[in-house]
Short mmCIF file of C-alpha atoms in Angstrom, two decimals:
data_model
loop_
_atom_site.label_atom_id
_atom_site.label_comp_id
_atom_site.label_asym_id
_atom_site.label_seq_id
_atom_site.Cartn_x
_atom_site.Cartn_y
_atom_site.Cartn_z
CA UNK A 954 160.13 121.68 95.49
CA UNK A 955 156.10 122.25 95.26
CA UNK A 956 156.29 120.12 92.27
CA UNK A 957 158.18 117.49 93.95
CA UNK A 958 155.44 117.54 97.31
CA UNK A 959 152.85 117.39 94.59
CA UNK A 960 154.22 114.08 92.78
CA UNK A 961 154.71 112.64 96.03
CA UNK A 962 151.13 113.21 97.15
CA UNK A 963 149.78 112.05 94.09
CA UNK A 964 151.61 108.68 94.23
CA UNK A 965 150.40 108.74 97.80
CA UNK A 966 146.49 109.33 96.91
CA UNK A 967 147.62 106.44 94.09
CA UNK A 968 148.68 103.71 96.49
CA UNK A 969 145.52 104.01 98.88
CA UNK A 970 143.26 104.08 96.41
CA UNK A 971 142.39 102.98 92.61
CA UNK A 972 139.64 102.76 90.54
CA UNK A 973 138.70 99.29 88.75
CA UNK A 974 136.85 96.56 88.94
CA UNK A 975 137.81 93.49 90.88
CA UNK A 976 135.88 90.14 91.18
CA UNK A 977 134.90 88.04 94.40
CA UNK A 978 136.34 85.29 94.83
CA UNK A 979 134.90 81.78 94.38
CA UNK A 980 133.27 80.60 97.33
CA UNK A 981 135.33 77.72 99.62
CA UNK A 982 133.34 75.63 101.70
CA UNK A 983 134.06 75.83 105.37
CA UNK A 984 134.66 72.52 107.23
CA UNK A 985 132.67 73.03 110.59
CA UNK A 986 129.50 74.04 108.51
CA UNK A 987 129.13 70.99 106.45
CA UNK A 988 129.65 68.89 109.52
CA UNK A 989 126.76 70.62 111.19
CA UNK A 990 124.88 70.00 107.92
CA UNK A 991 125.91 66.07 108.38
CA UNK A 992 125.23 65.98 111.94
CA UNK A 993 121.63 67.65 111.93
CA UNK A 994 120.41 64.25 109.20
CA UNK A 995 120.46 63.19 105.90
CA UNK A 996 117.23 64.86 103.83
CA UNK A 997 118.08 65.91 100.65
CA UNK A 998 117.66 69.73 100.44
CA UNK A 999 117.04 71.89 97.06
CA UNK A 1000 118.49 75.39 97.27
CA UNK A 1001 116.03 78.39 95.55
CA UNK A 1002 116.87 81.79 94.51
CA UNK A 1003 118.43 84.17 97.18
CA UNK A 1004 117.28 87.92 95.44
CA UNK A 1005 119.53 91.12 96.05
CA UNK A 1006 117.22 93.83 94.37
CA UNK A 1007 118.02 97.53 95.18
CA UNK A 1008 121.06 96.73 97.26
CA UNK A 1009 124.44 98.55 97.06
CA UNK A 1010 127.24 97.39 95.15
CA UNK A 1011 130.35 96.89 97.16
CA UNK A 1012 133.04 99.33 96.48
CA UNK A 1013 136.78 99.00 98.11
CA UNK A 1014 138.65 102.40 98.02
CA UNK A 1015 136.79 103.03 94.57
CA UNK A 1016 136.85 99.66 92.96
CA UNK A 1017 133.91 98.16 92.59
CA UNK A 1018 133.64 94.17 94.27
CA UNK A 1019 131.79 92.43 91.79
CA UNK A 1020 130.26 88.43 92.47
CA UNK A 1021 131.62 85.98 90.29
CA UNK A 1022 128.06 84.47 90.20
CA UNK A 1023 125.62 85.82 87.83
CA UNK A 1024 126.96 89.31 88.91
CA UNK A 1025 124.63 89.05 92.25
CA UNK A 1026 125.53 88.50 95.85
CA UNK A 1027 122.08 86.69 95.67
CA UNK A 1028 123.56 84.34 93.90
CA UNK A 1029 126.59 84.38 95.44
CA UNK A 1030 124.86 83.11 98.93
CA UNK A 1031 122.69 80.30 96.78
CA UNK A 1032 125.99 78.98 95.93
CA UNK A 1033 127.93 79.21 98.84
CA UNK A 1034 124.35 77.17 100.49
CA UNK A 1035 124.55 74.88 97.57
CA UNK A 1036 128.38 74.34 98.42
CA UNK A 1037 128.20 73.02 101.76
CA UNK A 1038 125.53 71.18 101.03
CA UNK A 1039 126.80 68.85 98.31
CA UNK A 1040 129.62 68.73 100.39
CA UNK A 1041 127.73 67.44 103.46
CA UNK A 1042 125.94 65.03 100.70
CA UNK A 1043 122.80 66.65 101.34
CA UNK A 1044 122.47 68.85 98.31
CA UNK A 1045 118.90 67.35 95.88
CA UNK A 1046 117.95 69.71 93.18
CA UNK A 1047 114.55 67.77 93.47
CA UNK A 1048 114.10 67.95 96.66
CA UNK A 1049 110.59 69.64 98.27
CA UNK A 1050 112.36 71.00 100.85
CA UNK A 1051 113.80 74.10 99.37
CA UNK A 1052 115.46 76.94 101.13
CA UNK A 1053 115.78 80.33 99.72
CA UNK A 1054 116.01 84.36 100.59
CA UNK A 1055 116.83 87.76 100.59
CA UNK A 1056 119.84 89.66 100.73
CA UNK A 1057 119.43 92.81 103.02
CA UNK A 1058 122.66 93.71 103.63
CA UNK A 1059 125.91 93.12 102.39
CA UNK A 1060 129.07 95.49 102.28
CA UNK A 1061 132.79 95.27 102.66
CA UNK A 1062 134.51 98.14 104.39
CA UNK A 1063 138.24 98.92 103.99
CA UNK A 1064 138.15 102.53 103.91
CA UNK A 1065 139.43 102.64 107.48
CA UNK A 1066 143.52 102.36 107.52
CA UNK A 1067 143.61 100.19 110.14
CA UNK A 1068 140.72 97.86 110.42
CA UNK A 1069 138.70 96.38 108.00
CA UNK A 1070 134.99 95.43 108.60
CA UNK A 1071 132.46 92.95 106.21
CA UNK A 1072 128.54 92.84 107.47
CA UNK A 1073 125.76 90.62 106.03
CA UNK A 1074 122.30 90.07 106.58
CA UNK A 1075 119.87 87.96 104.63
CA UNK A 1076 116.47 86.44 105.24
CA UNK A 1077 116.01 82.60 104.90
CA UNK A 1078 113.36 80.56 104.06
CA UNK A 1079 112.53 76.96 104.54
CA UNK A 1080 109.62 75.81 102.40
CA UNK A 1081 108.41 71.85 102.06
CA UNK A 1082 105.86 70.87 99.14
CA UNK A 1083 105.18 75.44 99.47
CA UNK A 1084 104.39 75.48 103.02
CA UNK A 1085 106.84 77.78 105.10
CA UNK A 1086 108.70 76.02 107.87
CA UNK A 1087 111.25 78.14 108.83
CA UNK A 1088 111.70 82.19 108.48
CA UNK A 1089 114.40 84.31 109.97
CA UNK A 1090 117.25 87.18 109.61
CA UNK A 1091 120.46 86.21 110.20
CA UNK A 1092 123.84 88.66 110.16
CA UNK A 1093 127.04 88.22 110.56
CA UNK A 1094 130.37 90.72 111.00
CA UNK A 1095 133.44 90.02 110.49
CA UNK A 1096 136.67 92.32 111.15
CA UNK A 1097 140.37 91.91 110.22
CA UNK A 1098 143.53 93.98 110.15
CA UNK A 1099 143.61 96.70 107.08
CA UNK A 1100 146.02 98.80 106.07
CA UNK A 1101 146.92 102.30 104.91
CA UNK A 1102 148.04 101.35 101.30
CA UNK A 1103 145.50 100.63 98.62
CA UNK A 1104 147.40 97.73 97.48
CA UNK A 1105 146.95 95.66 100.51
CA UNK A 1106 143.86 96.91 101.72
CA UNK A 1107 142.31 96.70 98.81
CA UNK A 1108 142.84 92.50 97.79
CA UNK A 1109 142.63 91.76 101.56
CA UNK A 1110 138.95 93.01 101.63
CA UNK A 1111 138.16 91.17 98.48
CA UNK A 1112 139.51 87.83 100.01
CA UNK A 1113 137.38 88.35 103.24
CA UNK A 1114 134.21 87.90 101.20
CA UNK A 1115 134.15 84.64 101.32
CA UNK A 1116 135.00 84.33 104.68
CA UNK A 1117 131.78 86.72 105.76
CA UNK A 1118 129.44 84.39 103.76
CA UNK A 1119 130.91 81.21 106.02
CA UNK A 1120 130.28 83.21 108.92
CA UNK A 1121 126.77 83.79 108.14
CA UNK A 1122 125.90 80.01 107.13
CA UNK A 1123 127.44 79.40 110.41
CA UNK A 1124 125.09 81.27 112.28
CA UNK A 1125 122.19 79.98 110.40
CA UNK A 1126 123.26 76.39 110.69
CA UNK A 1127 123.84 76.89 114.44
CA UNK A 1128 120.39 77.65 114.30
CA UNK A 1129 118.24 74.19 115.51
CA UNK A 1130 115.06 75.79 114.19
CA UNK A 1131 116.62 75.67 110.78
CA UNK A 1132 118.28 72.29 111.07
CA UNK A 1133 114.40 70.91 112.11
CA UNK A 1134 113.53 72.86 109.12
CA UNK A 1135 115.36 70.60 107.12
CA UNK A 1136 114.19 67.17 107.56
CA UNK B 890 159.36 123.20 103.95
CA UNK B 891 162.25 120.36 104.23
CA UNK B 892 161.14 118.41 107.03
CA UNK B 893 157.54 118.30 105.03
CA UNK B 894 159.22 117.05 102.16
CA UNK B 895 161.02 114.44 104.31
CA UNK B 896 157.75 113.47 106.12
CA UNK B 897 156.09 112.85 102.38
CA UNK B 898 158.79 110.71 101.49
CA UNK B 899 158.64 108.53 104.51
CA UNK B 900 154.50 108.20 104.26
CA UNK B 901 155.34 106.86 100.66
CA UNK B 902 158.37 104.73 101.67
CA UNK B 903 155.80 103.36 104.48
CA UNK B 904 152.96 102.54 102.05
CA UNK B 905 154.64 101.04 99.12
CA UNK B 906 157.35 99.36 100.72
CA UNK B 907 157.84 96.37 103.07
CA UNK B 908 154.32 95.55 102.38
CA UNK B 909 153.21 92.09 103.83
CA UNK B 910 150.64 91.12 100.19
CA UNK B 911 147.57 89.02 101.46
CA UNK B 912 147.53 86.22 99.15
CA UNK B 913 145.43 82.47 99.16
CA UNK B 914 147.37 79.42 98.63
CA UNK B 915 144.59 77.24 98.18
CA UNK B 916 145.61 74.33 96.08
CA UNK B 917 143.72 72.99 92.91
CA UNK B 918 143.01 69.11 94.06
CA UNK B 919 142.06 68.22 90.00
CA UNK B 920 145.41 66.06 90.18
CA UNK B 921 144.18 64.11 93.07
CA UNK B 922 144.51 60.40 92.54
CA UNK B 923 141.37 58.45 92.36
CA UNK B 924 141.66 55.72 94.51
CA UNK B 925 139.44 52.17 94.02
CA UNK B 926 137.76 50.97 96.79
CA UNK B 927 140.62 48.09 97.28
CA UNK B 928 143.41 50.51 97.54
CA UNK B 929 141.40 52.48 99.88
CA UNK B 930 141.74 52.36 103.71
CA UNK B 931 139.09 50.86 105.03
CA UNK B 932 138.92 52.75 108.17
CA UNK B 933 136.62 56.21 108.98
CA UNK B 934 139.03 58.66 110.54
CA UNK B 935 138.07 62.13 112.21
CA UNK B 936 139.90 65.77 111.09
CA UNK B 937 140.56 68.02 113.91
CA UNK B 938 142.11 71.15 113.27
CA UNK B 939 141.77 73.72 116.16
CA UNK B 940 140.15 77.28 115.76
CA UNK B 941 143.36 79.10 116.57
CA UNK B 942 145.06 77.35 113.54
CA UNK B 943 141.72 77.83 111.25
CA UNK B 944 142.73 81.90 111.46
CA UNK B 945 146.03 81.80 111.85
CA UNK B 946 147.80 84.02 109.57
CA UNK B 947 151.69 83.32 108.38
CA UNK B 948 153.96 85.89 106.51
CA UNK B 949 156.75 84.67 104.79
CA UNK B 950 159.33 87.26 102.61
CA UNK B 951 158.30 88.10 99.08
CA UNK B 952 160.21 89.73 96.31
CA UNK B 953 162.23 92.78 96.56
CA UNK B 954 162.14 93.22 100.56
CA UNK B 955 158.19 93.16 100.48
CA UNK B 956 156.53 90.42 102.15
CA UNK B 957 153.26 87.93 101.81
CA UNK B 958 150.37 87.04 104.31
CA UNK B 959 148.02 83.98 103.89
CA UNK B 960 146.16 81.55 106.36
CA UNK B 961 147.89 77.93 105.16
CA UNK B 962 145.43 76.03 107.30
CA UNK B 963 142.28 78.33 106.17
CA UNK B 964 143.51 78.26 102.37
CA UNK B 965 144.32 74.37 102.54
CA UNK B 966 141.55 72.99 104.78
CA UNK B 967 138.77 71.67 102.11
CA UNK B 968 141.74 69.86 100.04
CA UNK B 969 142.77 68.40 102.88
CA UNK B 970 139.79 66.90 103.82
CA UNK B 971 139.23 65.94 100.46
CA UNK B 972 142.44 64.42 99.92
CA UNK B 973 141.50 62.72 103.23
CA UNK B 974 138.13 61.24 101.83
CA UNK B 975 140.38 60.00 98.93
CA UNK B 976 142.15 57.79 101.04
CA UNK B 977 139.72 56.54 103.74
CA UNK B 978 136.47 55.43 103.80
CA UNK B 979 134.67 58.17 105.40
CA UNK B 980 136.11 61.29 107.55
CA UNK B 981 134.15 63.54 110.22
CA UNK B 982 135.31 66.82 111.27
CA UNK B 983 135.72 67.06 114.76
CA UNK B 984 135.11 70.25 117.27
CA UNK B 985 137.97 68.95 119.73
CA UNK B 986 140.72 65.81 119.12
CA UNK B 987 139.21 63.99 122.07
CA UNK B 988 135.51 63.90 120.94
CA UNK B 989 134.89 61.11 122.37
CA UNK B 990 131.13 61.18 121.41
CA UNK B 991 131.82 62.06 117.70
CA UNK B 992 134.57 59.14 118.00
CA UNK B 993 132.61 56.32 119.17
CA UNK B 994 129.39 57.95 117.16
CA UNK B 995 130.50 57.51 113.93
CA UNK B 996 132.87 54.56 114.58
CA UNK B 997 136.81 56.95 113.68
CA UNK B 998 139.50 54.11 114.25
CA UNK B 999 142.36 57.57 113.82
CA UNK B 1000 142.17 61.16 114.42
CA UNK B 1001 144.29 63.03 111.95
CA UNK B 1002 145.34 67.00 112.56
CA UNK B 1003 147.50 68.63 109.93
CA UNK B 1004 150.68 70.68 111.18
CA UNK B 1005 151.59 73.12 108.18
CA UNK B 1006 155.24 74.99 107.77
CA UNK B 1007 155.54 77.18 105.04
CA UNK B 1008 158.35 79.28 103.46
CA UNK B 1009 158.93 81.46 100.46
CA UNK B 1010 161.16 83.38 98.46
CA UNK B 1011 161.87 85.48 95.43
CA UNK B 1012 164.56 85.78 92.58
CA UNK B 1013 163.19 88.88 91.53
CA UNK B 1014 164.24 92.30 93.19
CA UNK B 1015 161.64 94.25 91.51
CA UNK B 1016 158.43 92.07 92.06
CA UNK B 1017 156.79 91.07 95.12
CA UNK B 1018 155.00 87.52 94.54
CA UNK B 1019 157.39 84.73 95.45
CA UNK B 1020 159.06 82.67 93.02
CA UNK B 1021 159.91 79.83 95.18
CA UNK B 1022 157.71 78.25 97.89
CA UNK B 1023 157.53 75.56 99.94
CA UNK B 1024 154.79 73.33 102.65
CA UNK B 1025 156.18 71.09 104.66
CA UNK B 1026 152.70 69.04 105.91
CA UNK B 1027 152.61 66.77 108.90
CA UNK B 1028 149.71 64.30 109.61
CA UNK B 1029 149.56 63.96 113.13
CA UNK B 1030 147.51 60.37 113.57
CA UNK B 1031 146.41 59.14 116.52
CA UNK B 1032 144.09 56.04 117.46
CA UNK B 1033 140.61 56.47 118.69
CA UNK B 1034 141.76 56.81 122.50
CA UNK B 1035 144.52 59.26 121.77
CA UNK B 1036 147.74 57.18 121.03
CA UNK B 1037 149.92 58.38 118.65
CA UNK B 1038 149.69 55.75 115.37
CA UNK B 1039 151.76 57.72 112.44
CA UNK B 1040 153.31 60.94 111.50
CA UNK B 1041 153.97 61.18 108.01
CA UNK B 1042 155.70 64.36 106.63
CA UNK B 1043 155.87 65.91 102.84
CA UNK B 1044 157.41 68.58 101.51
CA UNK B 1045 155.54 70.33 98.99
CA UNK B 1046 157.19 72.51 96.38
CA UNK B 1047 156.26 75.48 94.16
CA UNK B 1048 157.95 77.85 91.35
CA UNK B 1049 156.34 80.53 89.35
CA UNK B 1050 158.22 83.17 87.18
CA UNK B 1051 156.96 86.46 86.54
CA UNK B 1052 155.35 85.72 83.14
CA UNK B 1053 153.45 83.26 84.83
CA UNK B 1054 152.50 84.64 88.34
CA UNK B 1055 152.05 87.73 86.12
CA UNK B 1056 147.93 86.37 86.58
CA UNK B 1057 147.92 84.63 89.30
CA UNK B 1058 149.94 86.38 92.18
CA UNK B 1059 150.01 83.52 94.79
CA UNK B 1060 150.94 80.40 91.76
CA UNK B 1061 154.02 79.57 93.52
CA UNK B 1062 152.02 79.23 96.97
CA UNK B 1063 149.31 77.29 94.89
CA UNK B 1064 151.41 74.70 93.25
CA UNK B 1065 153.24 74.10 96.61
CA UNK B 1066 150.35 72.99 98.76
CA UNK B 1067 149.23 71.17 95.99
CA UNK B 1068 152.26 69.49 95.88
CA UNK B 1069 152.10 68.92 99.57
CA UNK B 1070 148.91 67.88 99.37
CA UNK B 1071 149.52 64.84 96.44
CA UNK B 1072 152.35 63.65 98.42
CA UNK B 1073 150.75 63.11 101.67
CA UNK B 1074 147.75 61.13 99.77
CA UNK B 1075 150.74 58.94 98.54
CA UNK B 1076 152.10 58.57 101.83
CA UNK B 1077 148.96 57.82 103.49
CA UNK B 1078 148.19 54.98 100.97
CA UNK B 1079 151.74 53.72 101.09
CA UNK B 1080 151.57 53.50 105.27
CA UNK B 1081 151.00 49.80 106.42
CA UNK B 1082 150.47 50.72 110.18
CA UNK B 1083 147.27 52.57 108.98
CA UNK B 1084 145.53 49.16 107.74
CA UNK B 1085 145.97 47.08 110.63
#
């Protein structure tokens, strides 16, 4: 009977966590930020690098969360920037107005069994021919229903990642300050 | 020692079974027909789709009594709209379906919102990804001052078997919205009460 409590706890401890490597996925452009991106004018914007140095990796019930971009959630946030705005038809690799940044926070949490949580912060800049015209911190967090078993918990946290990155460009598109920046 | 022993059991039967498997049904929109300016509509139409829907989240049954969870608006949204931009001249995405400002601003002769149901089922008693899935997509159109214009519906449909999903848990889901989402282009081209 011990034996049979052991198994059972084992294949317990096996379905709420694991241990291997899992990948982001690709970033989807959300709809209300590229309108913003439209609405604010039509200034063709360059996107720069967005660095993550000495941050965290992201690790779901012992699998590590891994960007599909370069292996860096800096890069991961360039993209997602460079996304909505080819999408908006504003993205110009040539453009002088260049925004780029700093990743200073960014982690998924599903180790609760009920609730999951995703919280980012970054640092933008808005530069134009090298002069800054815009600096600020923006964060976002984001929270959605987790579960108790690894196999749910675990995928549903790596889908929310791109979700949390649409959250943040909203806030820094609902920004004026930043849309000024931009033309 | 017994009623631990039953306890164990029923944590396990609870966390491996009946499980409701997030998934993403986003479509690939590669096989999206590219339409010439003269086939186009000429006409700039708005997209509304309302925050509730943007979250919503549907479960459907899966394989072998476990289920699936996915947001069909959330997943399908950016094919959509650019299935939409395939087909008129220009689209704007709208905060409410009587914007009138956005409206009259950027000149939208129709505001379109999507209506999404989705289904799905599995042949296989041992594996949880569905094998079968379908979208059935509605465009609800409606002039510039609210009127309803057209409704076109499409049924998309998707199958994956195991040695295929075997990669790619959420195919079936994948290939039906894409599905969904060809056939409405092709209905929106083919309706004449959209070019007047």
């Amino acid at each position: 009977m011990r034996a049979f409590v052991r198994a059972a706890l084992l294949a317990l401890a096996a379905s709420v966590a694991s241990g291997c490597s899992l990948m982001a996925p690709n970033y989807s452009p959300s709809l209300p930020n590229m309108q913003l991106l439209k609405d604010a004018g039509d200034a063709g914007v360059s996107v720069g690098e967005f660095t993550s140095n000495d941050l965290p990796g992201i690790t779901l019930r012992g699998s590590s969360l891994n960007s599909p971009y370069a292996n860096s959630y800096g890069a991961y946030l360039a993209e997602a920037l460079r996304q909505e705005l080819q999408m908006a038809g504003r993205l110009s690799p040539t453009s002088s107005i260049q925004v780029s940044g700093v990743l200073i926070k960014n982690d998924i949490d599903v180790s609760g069994f009920s609730v999951g949580k995703g919280m980012i912060e970054a640092r933008f800049v808005v530069k134009k021919g090298g002069a800054v015209r815009y600096e600020q911190v923006k964060s976002a967090h984001t929270e959605w229903e987790s579960s108790f078993a690894g196999p749910v918990a675990i995928p549903r946290g790596q889908q929310e990642y791109s979700h949390l990155i649409q959250v943040l460009l909203g806030e820094l598109f609902a920004d004026q300050s930043f849309m000024a920046a931009l033309k | 020692m017994r009623t631990f022993t039953l306890l164990g059991s029923l944590l396990i039967a609870g966390a491996l079974v009946g499980c409701a498997h997030p998934m993403v049904i986003a479509p690939d929109t590669s096989g999206l027909q590219v339409v010439s300016g003269d086939q186009k509509i000429n006409k700039k139409v708005g997209y509304y789709l309302a925050d509730d829907k943007r979250i919503l989240e549907v479960t459907t049954p899966g394989g072998g009594g476990d289920k699936v969870t996915y947001k069909p608006y959330a997943d399908t949204e950016t094919a959509v709209y650019q299935m939409l931009g395939s087909v008129f001249s220009g689209v704007t995405v709208l905060k409410s379906s009587d914007d009138a400002a956005a409206i009259e601003k950027n000149g939208l002769s129709y505001v379109i919102s999507p209506q999404l149901v989705t289904d799905s089922s599995s042949s296989s008693a041992l594996t949880w990804p569905p094998t079968a899935f379908t979208v059935e997509m509605t465009c609800m159109i409606t002039d510039a001052k609210g009127a309803p214009v057209a409704s076109p519906m499409v049924k998309g449909e998707g199958k994956a078997e195991f040695s295929e999903f075997k990669s790619d848990f959420s195919l079936s889901g994948k290939r039906a919205a894409q599905d969904a989402i060809l056939k409405m282009q092709a209905a929106l081209l083919a309706a004449p009460e959209l070019r007047k």
